[in-house]
Coordinates of C-alpha atoms in Angstrom, one line a residue:
M1 CA 133.6 66.2 95.1
T2 CA 135.3 66.2 91.7
V3 CA 136.8 69.4 90.2
G4 CA 134.1 69.3 87.4
R5 CA 131.3 69.1 89.9
M6 CA 132.8 71.9 92.0
L7 CA 133.1 74.1 88.9
L8 CA 129.5 73.3 88.0
K9 CA 128.3 74.4 91.4
L10 CA 130.4 77.6 91.2
L11 CA 129.0 78.4 87.8
L12 CA 125.4 77.7 89.1
A13 CA 125.9 80.0 92.1
A14 CA 127.2 82.8 89.9
A15 CA 124.2 82.4 87.6
L16 CA 121.9 82.7 90.5
L17 CA 123.6 85.8 91.8
A18 CA 123.4 87.3 88.3
A19 CA 119.7 86.7 88.4
G20 CA 119.4 88.5 91.7
L21 CA 118.6 85.5 93.7
Q22 CA 120.0 84.0 96.9
A23 CA 123.4 82.3 96.4
T24 CA 122.1 78.8 97.3
Q25 CA 122.1 75.9 95.0
A26 CA 118.9 75.6 92.8
D27 CA 116.4 73.2 94.2
E28 CA 117.7 73.6 97.8
W29 CA 115.5 74.9 100.5
R30 CA 115.6 78.7 101.0
T31 CA 114.5 80.5 104.1
T32 CA 114.4 84.0 102.6
S33 CA 113.6 84.9 99.0
S34 CA 114.8 88.0 97.2
L35 CA 114.8 89.1 93.6
I36 CA 117.4 91.9 93.9
G37 CA 120.2 90.2 95.8
E38 CA 120.8 88.4 99.1
S39 CA 118.8 89.8 102.1
K40 CA 120.9 91.8 104.5
Y41 CA 119.8 89.4 107.3
G42 CA 121.2 86.3 105.6
Y43 CA 120.3 82.9 107.1
N44 CA 120.6 83.9 110.8
F45 CA 117.6 86.3 110.7
Q46 CA 116.5 87.0 114.3
H47 CA 114.3 90.1 114.0
Y48 CA 114.2 93.3 112.0
D49 CA 117.2 95.5 113.0
Y50 CA 114.9 98.5 113.6
V51 CA 112.4 97.0 116.1
N52 CA 112.5 96.9 119.8
P53 CA 112.4 93.1 120.4
N54 CA 111.2 93.8 124.0
A55 CA 108.4 96.2 123.0
P56 CA 105.5 95.9 125.5
K57 CA 102.1 94.7 124.4
G58 CA 98.9 96.4 125.3
G59 CA 96.7 99.4 124.7
T60 CA 94.4 100.5 121.9
L61 CA 95.3 102.0 118.5
N62 CA 92.3 104.1 117.3
S63 CA 91.9 104.8 113.6
V64 CA 89.4 106.6 111.5
V65 CA 88.4 105.3 108.1
L66 CA 86.5 107.2 105.4
G67 CA 83.4 105.6 103.9
T68 CA 81.7 102.4 105.0
Y69 CA 81.9 98.6 104.6
D70 CA 79.6 95.7 104.1
S71 CA 81.8 92.6 103.9
F72 CA 84.4 90.5 105.6
N73 CA 85.4 88.8 102.4
P74 CA 88.0 91.0 100.6
Y75 CA 88.9 88.6 97.8
I76 CA 85.9 89.1 95.5
V77 CA 84.7 92.1 93.4
Q78 CA 81.4 92.4 95.2
G79 CA 81.2 94.3 98.5
S80 CA 83.4 96.8 100.3
P81 CA 85.7 95.0 102.8
A82 CA 86.1 96.2 106.3
A83 CA 89.3 97.9 107.6
G84 CA 92.0 95.4 108.4
L85 CA 91.1 93.2 105.4
L86 CA 93.0 93.4 102.1
G87 CA 92.2 92.2 98.6
F88 CA 95.8 91.1 98.2
G89 CA 97.7 89.5 101.1
G90 CA 96.3 88.5 104.5
G91 CA 95.6 91.8 106.2
L92 CA 95.1 91.6 110.0
L93 CA 93.2 88.2 109.7
Y94 CA 95.2 85.8 107.5
D95 CA 98.8 84.8 107.3
T96 CA 100.5 84.3 104.0
L97 CA 103.0 81.6 103.1
M98 CA 105.8 84.2 103.5
E99 CA 105.8 87.8 104.5
Q100 CA 107.1 90.7 102.4
A101 CA 110.0 92.5 104.2
T102 CA 109.3 96.0 105.5
D103 CA 112.9 97.2 105.1
E104 CA 114.0 95.6 101.8
G105 CA 112.4 95.6 98.4
S106 CA 111.3 92.4 96.6
T107 CA 112.3 90.3 99.7
S108 CA 110.2 87.9 101.7
H109 CA 110.8 86.0 105.0
P110 CA 109.1 82.8 106.4
L111 CA 105.7 82.8 107.9
I112 CA 103.3 79.9 107.3
A113 CA 106.0 78.3 105.1
D114 CA 109.4 78.0 106.7
A115 CA 111.2 77.4 103.4
Y116 CA 110.8 77.1 99.7
K117 CA 112.7 75.7 96.7
Y118 CA 112.5 75.6 92.9
P119 CA 114.3 74.0 89.9
T120 CA 116.8 75.8 87.7
D121 CA 114.2 76.2 84.9
Y122 CA 111.7 77.9 87.2
S123 CA 109.0 75.5 86.2
S124 CA 107.6 75.0 89.7
A125 CA 108.0 75.9 93.3
T126 CA 107.7 73.8 96.4
Y127 CA 106.7 75.4 99.8
R128 CA 107.3 73.6 103.1
L129 CA 104.9 74.5 105.9
D130 CA 105.9 75.3 109.4
P131 CA 104.4 72.5 111.6
R132 CA 103.6 75.1 114.3
A133 CA 101.2 77.1 112.0
K134 CA 97.6 76.9 113.2
W135 CA 94.2 78.6 112.9
H136 CA 92.6 80.6 115.7
D137 CA 90.5 77.5 116.6
G138 CA 93.7 75.5 117.2
Q139 CA 93.5 73.3 114.1
P140 CA 96.7 73.1 112.1
I141 CA 97.2 74.9 108.8
T142 CA 97.5 72.1 106.3
V143 CA 98.6 71.5 102.8
D144 CA 94.9 71.1 101.9
D145 CA 94.3 74.6 103.1
V146 CA 97.0 75.9 100.9
I147 CA 95.8 74.1 97.8
W148 CA 92.2 75.1 98.4
S149 CA 93.1 78.7 99.0
F150 CA 95.1 78.8 95.7
Q151 CA 92.2 77.4 93.8
V152 CA 89.6 79.7 95.4
L153 CA 91.7 82.9 95.1
K154 CA 92.7 82.2 91.5
A155 CA 89.1 81.6 90.6
N156 CA 87.5 84.5 92.4
S157 CA 90.1 87.2 93.2
P158 CA 90.9 89.6 90.3
M159 CA 94.3 90.3 91.7
Y160 CA 95.4 86.8 92.4
S161 CA 94.0 85.4 89.2
R162 CA 96.3 87.7 87.2
Y163 CA 99.2 87.5 89.6
F164 CA 99.2 83.7 89.4
E165 CA 98.1 83.5 85.7
N166 CA 101.0 81.1 84.9
V167 CA 100.4 78.9 87.9
T168 CA 98.4 75.9 86.7
D169 CA 97.9 73.9 89.9
A170 CA 99.1 73.0 93.4
V171 CA 99.6 69.5 94.5
A172 CA 100.5 67.8 97.9
I173 CA 104.0 66.3 98.0
S174 CA 103.7 65.3 101.6
D175 CA 101.8 66.4 104.7
R176 CA 104.1 69.5 104.9
E177 CA 105.0 70.2 101.3
V178 CA 103.0 71.6 98.5
E179 CA 104.2 72.0 94.9
F180 CA 103.0 74.7 92.5
H181 CA 103.3 74.0 88.8
F182 CA 103.8 76.7 86.1
N183 CA 102.8 76.5 82.5
Q184 CA 105.9 78.4 81.3
K185 CA 109.5 78.2 82.2
G186 CA 111.9 81.1 82.9
N187 CA 109.6 83.2 85.0
R188 CA 112.1 84.2 87.7
E189 CA 109.5 86.0 89.9
L190 CA 106.9 83.2 90.2
P191 CA 108.7 81.0 92.7
K192 CA 109.0 83.9 95.1
I193 CA 105.6 85.5 94.7
I194 CA 103.8 82.2 95.5
G195 CA 104.8 83.2 99.0
D196 CA 102.3 86.1 98.8
L197 CA 99.4 83.6 98.8
A198 CA 96.9 84.3 101.6
V199 CA 96.0 81.0 103.2
L200 CA 92.3 80.6 104.1
P201 CA 90.7 77.9 106.4
K202 CA 89.1 75.3 104.1
H203 CA 87.3 73.6 107.0
W204 CA 85.6 76.9 108.0
W205 CA 84.6 78.1 104.6
E206 CA 83.2 74.7 103.6
G207 CA 81.3 74.5 106.9
T208 CA 78.0 76.0 108.0
D209 CA 77.1 79.1 109.9
A210 CA 75.2 79.4 113.2
N211 CA 71.9 79.0 111.3
G212 CA 73.1 75.9 109.5
N213 CA 73.6 77.6 106.2
K214 CA 76.5 76.6 104.1
R215 CA 79.1 79.3 103.7
D216 CA 80.1 80.6 100.3
V217 CA 83.6 82.0 99.8
T218 CA 82.4 83.7 96.5
K219 CA 79.9 86.0 98.3
P220 CA 80.2 88.9 100.7
T221 CA 79.6 88.1 104.3
L222 CA 79.3 89.8 107.7
E223 CA 79.9 86.6 109.6
I224 CA 83.2 86.9 111.5
P225 CA 85.6 84.6 109.7
L226 CA 88.1 82.2 111.2
G227 CA 91.7 83.5 110.8
S228 CA 95.3 82.7 111.6
A229 CA 97.1 86.0 112.0
A230 CA 98.0 88.2 115.0
Y231 CA 94.5 89.7 115.2
K232 CA 90.9 88.5 115.1
I233 CA 87.6 90.5 114.8
A234 CA 86.3 91.0 118.4
S235 CA 83.2 93.0 117.5
F236 CA 81.7 95.3 114.9
K237 CA 78.9 97.6 114.0
P238 CA 78.0 97.0 110.3
G239 CA 79.4 99.9 108.2
S240 CA 80.4 102.1 111.1
E241 CA 82.9 100.3 113.4
I242 CA 85.2 97.3 113.6
I243 CA 87.3 96.2 116.5
W244 CA 90.2 93.8 116.2
Q245 CA 91.8 92.0 119.2
R246 CA 95.3 90.7 119.4
V247 CA 95.4 86.9 119.6
P248 CA 97.3 86.1 122.9
D249 CA 98.5 82.7 121.8
Y250 CA 99.3 83.7 118.2
W251 CA 101.3 80.9 116.7
A252 CA 103.9 83.1 114.9
A253 CA 104.6 85.6 117.6
K254 CA 108.2 84.4 118.0
L255 CA 109.0 84.4 114.3
P256 CA 111.7 86.9 113.2
V257 CA 109.2 89.0 111.1
K258 CA 106.9 89.3 114.2
I259 CA 109.2 90.0 117.1
G260 CA 108.8 93.5 118.3
R261 CA 105.8 94.1 116.1
E262 CA 102.0 93.9 116.3
N263 CA 102.1 95.3 119.9
F264 CA 98.6 96.8 120.2
D265 CA 96.1 94.7 122.1
T266 CA 93.2 96.3 120.3
Q267 CA 92.8 98.1 117.0
R268 CA 89.6 100.0 116.6
F269 CA 88.5 101.5 113.3
T270 CA 85.7 104.1 113.3
Y271 CA 84.1 104.9 110.0
I272 CA 83.3 108.6 109.1
L273 CA 81.8 109.6 105.8
D274 CA 83.2 113.1 105.5
D275 CA 86.9 114.0 105.3
N276 CA 86.4 117.3 107.2
A277 CA 84.7 115.4 110.0
A278 CA 87.5 112.9 110.1
W279 CA 90.0 115.8 110.5
L280 CA 88.0 117.2 113.4
A281 CA 88.0 113.8 115.0
F282 CA 91.8 113.7 114.9
T283 CA 92.2 117.2 116.3
K284 CA 89.9 116.3 119.2
G285 CA 91.5 112.9 120.0
G286 CA 90.1 109.6 121.0
L287 CA 88.9 108.3 117.6
D288 CA 92.1 108.7 115.6
D289 CA 95.6 108.4 117.1
V290 CA 97.7 108.5 113.9
K291 CA 97.0 110.8 110.9
P292 CA 98.8 109.9 107.7
E293 CA 98.7 113.3 106.0
N294 CA 98.4 113.7 102.2
S295 CA 97.4 117.3 102.0
S296 CA 100.3 119.8 101.6
R297 CA 98.1 122.7 102.6
R298 CA 96.9 121.0 105.8
W299 CA 100.5 119.8 106.7
K300 CA 101.7 123.4 106.3
T301 CA 98.9 125.4 107.8
A302 CA 96.4 123.4 109.8
Y303 CA 98.6 121.8 112.5
D304 CA 98.3 124.8 114.8
F305 CA 95.5 123.5 117.1
P306 CA 96.2 123.4 120.8
A307 CA 97.3 119.8 121.1
V308 CA 100.1 120.5 118.6
K309 CA 101.3 123.6 120.4
T310 CA 101.5 121.7 123.7
G311 CA 103.3 118.8 122.2
D312 CA 100.5 116.4 122.7
V313 CA 100.3 115.9 118.9
I314 CA 103.6 115.4 117.1
K315 CA 104.3 116.0 113.4
Q316 CA 107.0 113.8 111.9
E317 CA 108.4 113.3 108.4
F318 CA 109.8 109.9 107.5
K319 CA 111.8 109.7 104.3
T320 CA 111.3 106.7 102.0
T321 CA 113.6 104.9 99.6
S322 CA 111.0 102.8 97.9
P323 CA 109.8 103.4 94.4
E324 CA 107.4 106.3 94.0
P325 CA 103.9 105.5 92.5
M326 CA 102.6 107.0 89.3
Q327 CA 99.9 109.3 90.5
A328 CA 97.9 110.6 87.5
F329 CA 94.7 111.4 85.7
M330 CA 93.9 108.0 84.2
L331 CA 92.2 108.5 80.8
N332 CA 89.8 105.6 80.2
Q333 CA 90.3 104.4 76.6
R334 CA 87.2 102.4 76.8
R335 CA 85.6 105.7 76.1
P336 CA 86.0 106.6 72.4
L337 CA 86.9 110.2 73.4
F338 CA 90.4 109.0 74.6
Q339 CA 91.3 106.5 72.0
D340 CA 93.3 108.9 69.8
R341 CA 96.9 109.3 71.0
L342 CA 97.0 112.9 69.8
V343 CA 94.0 113.8 72.0
R344 CA 95.7 112.1 75.0
E345 CA 98.9 114.1 74.3
A346 CA 96.9 117.3 74.0
L347 CA 95.3 116.7 77.4
T348 CA 98.8 116.6 79.0
Y349 CA 99.7 120.2 78.1
P350 CA 97.1 122.1 80.2
F351 CA 98.2 120.5 83.4
D352 CA 100.3 123.3 85.1
F353 CA 102.2 121.5 87.8
E354 CA 104.6 124.3 88.6
T355 CA 101.9 126.8 89.5
M356 CA 99.9 124.3 91.5
N357 CA 103.1 123.2 93.4
R358 CA 103.9 126.8 94.2
T359 CA 100.4 128.1 95.1
L360 CA 98.7 125.0 96.4
F361 CA 101.4 122.5 97.6
F362 CA 104.0 124.9 99.1
G363 CA 106.7 123.4 96.9
F364 CA 106.6 120.0 98.6
N365 CA 106.0 118.0 95.4
T366 CA 108.1 116.8 92.5
R367 CA 106.7 116.1 89.0
T368 CA 106.4 112.5 88.1
S369 CA 108.1 111.7 84.9
S370 CA 108.2 107.9 84.9
Y371 CA 106.1 104.9 85.8
F372 CA 109.1 103.6 87.8
Q373 CA 110.0 106.8 89.5
G374 CA 112.8 106.7 92.0
T375 CA 114.5 103.5 90.7
E376 CA 117.0 102.4 88.2
L377 CA 114.1 101.1 86.2
A378 CA 113.0 104.6 85.1
S379 CA 113.8 105.4 81.5
S380 CA 115.7 108.6 80.6
G381 CA 117.5 110.2 77.7
L382 CA 117.2 108.4 74.4
P383 CA 117.0 104.6 74.2
Q384 CA 120.3 102.9 73.8
G385 CA 122.0 99.5 74.3
K386 CA 119.8 96.6 75.1
E387 CA 116.8 98.8 75.5
L388 CA 117.1 100.1 72.0
E389 CA 117.6 96.6 70.7
I390 CA 114.3 95.6 72.3
L391 CA 112.4 98.6 70.9
E392 CA 113.8 98.2 67.4
K393 CA 111.6 95.2 67.0
Y394 CA 108.5 97.4 67.3
R395 CA 109.8 100.6 65.6
D396 CA 107.0 100.7 63.0
K397 CA 104.4 100.4 65.8
L398 CA 105.7 103.1 68.0
P399 CA 105.7 106.9 67.9
P400 CA 108.8 107.9 65.9
E401 CA 109.6 110.6 68.5
L402 CA 110.3 107.8 71.0
F403 CA 113.6 107.1 69.2
T404 CA 114.7 110.7 68.6
Q405 CA 113.5 112.8 71.5
E406 CA 113.8 112.6 75.3
F407 CA 110.4 112.4 76.8
K408 CA 109.6 115.7 78.6
L409 CA 106.4 117.0 80.2
P410 CA 105.5 120.7 79.9
V411 CA 107.2 123.0 82.4
Y412 CA 105.3 126.2 83.3
D413 CA 108.3 128.2 84.3
S414 CA 107.5 131.6 82.9
P415 CA 104.4 133.9 82.3
Q416 CA 104.6 132.9 78.6
A417 CA 104.5 129.2 79.3
E418 CA 100.7 128.9 79.6
R419 CA 100.1 130.5 76.2
K420 CA 102.8 128.3 74.7
Y421 CA 101.4 125.0 76.0
L422 CA 97.8 125.7 75.5
K423 CA 98.5 126.5 71.9
Q424 CA 100.3 123.2 71.5
A425 CA 97.3 121.5 73.0
V426 CA 95.0 123.2 70.5
D427 CA 97.3 122.3 67.6
L428 CA 97.2 118.6 68.6
F429 CA 93.4 118.7 68.9
A430 CA 93.3 120.1 65.4
K431 CA 95.4 117.3 64.1
A432 CA 93.0 114.9 65.7
G433 CA 90.0 116.5 64.1
W434 CA 88.8 118.9 66.8
V435 CA 88.4 122.6 66.5
I436 CA 87.3 125.6 68.6
K437 CA 84.0 127.0 67.6
G438 CA 82.1 129.6 69.7
G439 CA 84.6 129.0 72.5
K440 CA 84.0 125.3 72.6
M441 CA 86.2 122.4 71.4
V442 CA 84.1 120.4 69.0
N443 CA 84.5 117.6 66.5
A444 CA 85.1 119.2 63.1
K445 CA 82.8 116.8 61.4
T446 CA 80.0 116.1 63.8
G447 CA 80.0 119.2 66.0
E448 CA 80.1 117.0 69.1
P449 CA 81.7 118.9 72.0
F450 CA 84.7 117.5 73.8
K451 CA 83.3 116.9 77.2
F452 CA 84.3 114.5 80.0
E453 CA 83.9 113.9 83.7
I454 CA 86.6 113.4 86.4
L455 CA 85.2 111.0 89.0
G456 CA 86.4 111.5 92.6
W457 CA 85.4 110.9 96.2
N458 CA 87.4 113.3 98.4
D459 CA 88.5 116.9 98.8
T460 CA 92.0 116.2 97.5
D461 CA 90.5 115.2 94.2
Q462 CA 88.9 118.6 94.0
V463 CA 92.1 120.4 94.9
I464 CA 94.0 118.6 92.1
S465 CA 91.3 118.8 89.5
S466 CA 90.1 122.4 89.8
P467 CA 93.2 124.1 88.3
Y468 CA 93.4 121.5 85.5
I469 CA 89.7 122.0 84.7
A470 CA 90.1 125.7 84.6
N471 CA 93.0 125.5 82.1
L472 CA 91.1 123.0 79.9
R473 CA 88.2 125.4 79.7
K474 CA 90.5 128.0 78.3
I475 CA 90.8 125.9 75.2
G476 CA 87.1 125.0 75.0
V477 CA 87.3 121.6 76.7
D478 CA 84.3 121.0 79.0
A479 CA 85.7 119.0 81.9
T480 CA 83.8 118.6 85.2
L481 CA 84.5 117.0 88.5
R482 CA 81.9 114.7 90.1
L483 CA 82.4 113.6 93.8
I484 CA 80.5 110.6 95.0
D485 CA 80.8 108.5 98.2
Q486 CA 83.6 106.0 98.5
T487 CA 81.5 102.9 98.1
Q488 CA 80.0 104.1 94.9
Y489 CA 83.4 105.2 93.7
V490 CA 85.0 101.8 94.4
N491 CA 82.2 100.0 92.6
R492 CA 82.4 102.3 89.6
V493 CA 86.1 102.0 89.3
N494 CA 86.0 98.2 89.6
N495 CA 83.6 98.2 86.6
F496 CA 85.5 100.9 84.7
D497 CA 82.4 103.2 84.8
F498 CA 84.2 106.5 84.5
D499 CA 85.8 108.9 82.0
V500 CA 88.8 109.9 84.1
I501 CA 89.9 109.2 87.7
I502 CA 92.9 110.2 89.8
S503 CA 94.7 107.2 91.0
Q504 CA 98.1 105.7 91.9
L505 CA 100.0 102.7 90.5
G506 CA 102.8 101.6 92.8
Q507 CA 105.8 99.6 91.6
S508 CA 108.5 97.5 93.2
E509 CA 112.2 97.3 92.5
S510 CA 111.6 94.0 90.7
P511 CA 108.5 94.3 88.5
G512 CA 107.0 91.2 87.2
N513 CA 103.6 89.4 87.0
E514 CA 101.7 92.4 88.5
Q515 CA 102.5 94.3 85.3
R516 CA 99.8 92.3 83.5
D517 CA 97.2 93.7 85.9
F518 CA 98.4 97.2 85.2
W519 CA 98.7 97.2 81.4
S520 CA 97.7 94.0 79.6
S521 CA 95.0 93.7 77.0
K522 CA 93.4 90.9 79.0
A523 CA 93.2 93.0 82.2
A524 CA 91.5 95.8 80.3
D525 CA 88.4 93.7 80.1
R526 CA 88.5 92.2 83.6
P527 CA 86.5 94.0 86.3
G528 CA 88.6 94.9 89.3
S529 CA 91.9 95.1 87.4
R530 CA 94.2 98.0 87.7
N531 CA 94.4 98.6 84.0
Y532 CA 92.4 101.8 84.6
A533 CA 93.4 103.3 81.3
G534 CA 92.0 100.3 79.3
I535 CA 95.3 99.8 77.5
K536 CA 95.1 97.3 74.7
N537 CA 98.5 97.5 72.9
P538 CA 100.2 94.3 71.6
V539 CA 103.6 96.0 72.0
V540 CA 102.9 96.7 75.7
D541 CA 101.7 93.0 76.1
D542 CA 105.0 91.8 74.6
L543 CA 107.1 94.1 76.8
V544 CA 105.2 93.0 79.9
D545 CA 106.1 89.4 79.0
R546 CA 109.7 90.4 78.4
I547 CA 109.8 91.7 81.9
I548 CA 108.2 88.7 83.4
F549 CA 110.6 86.3 81.7
A550 CA 113.7 88.4 81.9
T551 CA 116.8 86.3 82.1
D552 CA 118.7 88.4 84.6
R553 CA 118.7 91.8 86.3
D554 CA 120.3 93.6 83.3
D555 CA 117.6 92.2 81.0
L556 CA 114.9 93.2 83.4
V557 CA 116.2 96.8 83.6
A558 CA 116.4 97.1 79.9
A559 CA 112.9 95.7 79.3
T560 CA 111.4 97.9 82.0
H561 CA 113.0 101.0 80.5
A562 CA 111.4 100.0 77.2
L563 CA 108.0 99.5 78.8
D564 CA 108.3 102.8 80.6
R565 CA 109.1 104.7 77.5
V566 CA 106.3 103.1 75.4
L567 CA 103.8 103.9 78.1
L568 CA 105.0 107.5 78.4
W569 CA 105.0 108.2 74.7
N570 CA 101.5 106.8 74.3
Y571 CA 100.2 109.4 76.8
Y572 CA 97.8 106.9 78.6
V573 CA 97.8 109.2 81.7
V574 CA 98.4 112.8 82.7
P575 CA 101.2 112.4 85.3
Q576 CA 100.9 114.5 88.4
Y577 CA 103.5 114.4 91.3
Y578 CA 105.1 112.6 94.2
R579 CA 106.7 113.2 97.6
A580 CA 109.6 110.9 98.7
V581 CA 108.4 111.2 102.3
V582 CA 105.7 109.9 104.6
W583 CA 104.0 112.6 106.7
L584 CA 102.5 111.3 110.0
A585 CA 100.9 113.3 112.8
Y586 CA 100.2 111.3 116.0
W587 CA 99.0 111.7 119.6
N588 CA 101.9 111.4 121.9
K589 CA 100.9 108.1 123.4
F590 CA 103.4 105.8 121.6
G591 CA 106.8 104.3 122.1
I592 CA 108.6 104.4 118.8
P593 CA 111.9 102.7 117.9
E594 CA 114.5 105.4 117.1
K595 CA 115.1 103.8 113.7
Q596 CA 112.4 103.2 111.2
P597 CA 112.6 101.2 108.0
A598 CA 113.7 103.7 105.2
Y599 CA 112.2 101.5 102.5
V600 CA 108.6 102.1 103.7
G601 CA 109.3 105.2 105.7
A602 CA 107.5 104.1 108.9
D603 CA 106.3 100.8 110.3
Q604 CA 103.5 101.6 112.7
N605 CA 103.4 97.9 113.6
S606 CA 106.7 98.4 115.4
W607 CA 105.2 101.1 117.6
W608 CA 103.7 100.4 121.0
I609 CA 101.5 102.2 123.6
D610 CA 103.4 104.0 126.4
P611 CA 101.1 103.6 129.4
D612 CA 102.4 106.7 131.2
K613 CA 102.0 108.9 128.1
E614 CA 98.5 107.5 127.6
K615 CA 97.5 108.2 131.1
A616 CA 98.8 111.8 130.9
L617 CA 96.7 112.4 127.8
A618 CA 93.7 110.8 129.3
A619 CA 93.9 113.1 132.4
K620 CA 94.5 116.2 130.3
Y621 CA 91.8 115.6 127.7
R622 CA 89.3 114.0 130.1
G623 CA 89.5 110.5 128.6
S624 CA 89.5 111.5 125.0
N625 CA 92.7 109.5 124.4

């Protein structure tokens, strides 16, 4: 190799490292993908370092799910998919090209594809299939399956269509290689996230059912689909129960991402309509083995039933290092009531987090102040450096305070705080043309009352909303909460048929194409998108593209800071709170690795059933477990 060529390779490797990618030559096969640096496992990945590689298989994991279901097709807007099926990714049924790591952010490891590559301009990506990959009927997973899945999901799945917006087509290179073409260059994330493609069996979906009717992947179905992953549907009762059985000859069982995981022979999901009934089911045992707890009050006060006192139910807290989601009241700008920024800002001031945290949440929570909470991507202070350079381009289209004031939410830290912040809210309403008459906030010109509905579906929505509603009424705003069943709720949210909802938007350490689904003008008009606030802002659109086509990590961080700041200062949501922990209560029937992945907090797929513990519980509770 000449000195010139060697220097070129070194420069190329340095450029790839600066971009946060594996230090391999561009267009060479890669077995692990990462957007934030080289994976800690390198190229000799055997299994996750926290799993028990010899974990025994067997037993049943029982789970309770709220609501109901009516479909085994999770990739369309219609229908409510059954537990175990996901609208993005493969769930329990389908494998993806690669699998996202459980203990590292923005990192994926081989699954259906054993490697991938891409050129230096990021104009395409080629995935090479593992020749061992097969469907549950024994047929091989083919390049045709991958191409067909890409076409079907991009055409019918709201999430995949936006995630892969810049992917134009997929073509066969050989019987093992498929190449995806992009319509824009420089999108650093696209080669990696192609690995998130769920691969569906073309031959099954294009075939006929037991009655000779042609299947339709664009419609809901309760025919058990053919899959490829570690589990398959064994039986079900429409809307009330679904039982998944581990596939004994699962083709990928010996892959590094699977060793020591997916240990339960059976996963049974029982549907219950009421949250209180679900809680009682957990305390009794038998229907629900693991309870992810979201209620501060319940975590603090309700775990005093007999099984907890005897050690048969264990409470455990798992700290997380992953980004915290933006949980908030989402103000739907498709409603004229919320289209004025002054009104949206006014609605921020009556939310008294500090009193709620003290009186309702036992001090467990922390106020959310960024859409990228818990990461270096969160904006702070005043814009400076590259972030300021990016924002200067839009100065005349942004609130002037963005450049001169640090964004801060109201802090109810004294008895006088409520009066102070409610007055600020009233003043902002006045600037927007709303006044208080007869104790009601009304439009100064039309007399129309300021009235809206918060749509929810569970008791937690009521706990969060009630104090906020009470404070709003002190300034004449007529806010109400309406609770509906989960199926109705999902359908209404998918079609943006609400005034305000409480929801979460999760982020990764390397944001990219999914930002379009959260904030873009196009997503605002697409049913099923996560642009719940209905944001249509050209500056936001530009910043999203700036993130997607960032040239390196520094550029990505600066662009994300800018987007975060623009979103905050436009008051599209009323931020609530987060907890950097996962709370789990579980019946003492499990073997659990001593170490759990800090990134996600806990990986229940790495747990297993301890037969002796299970037998002891069964004897004690007369078969309830």
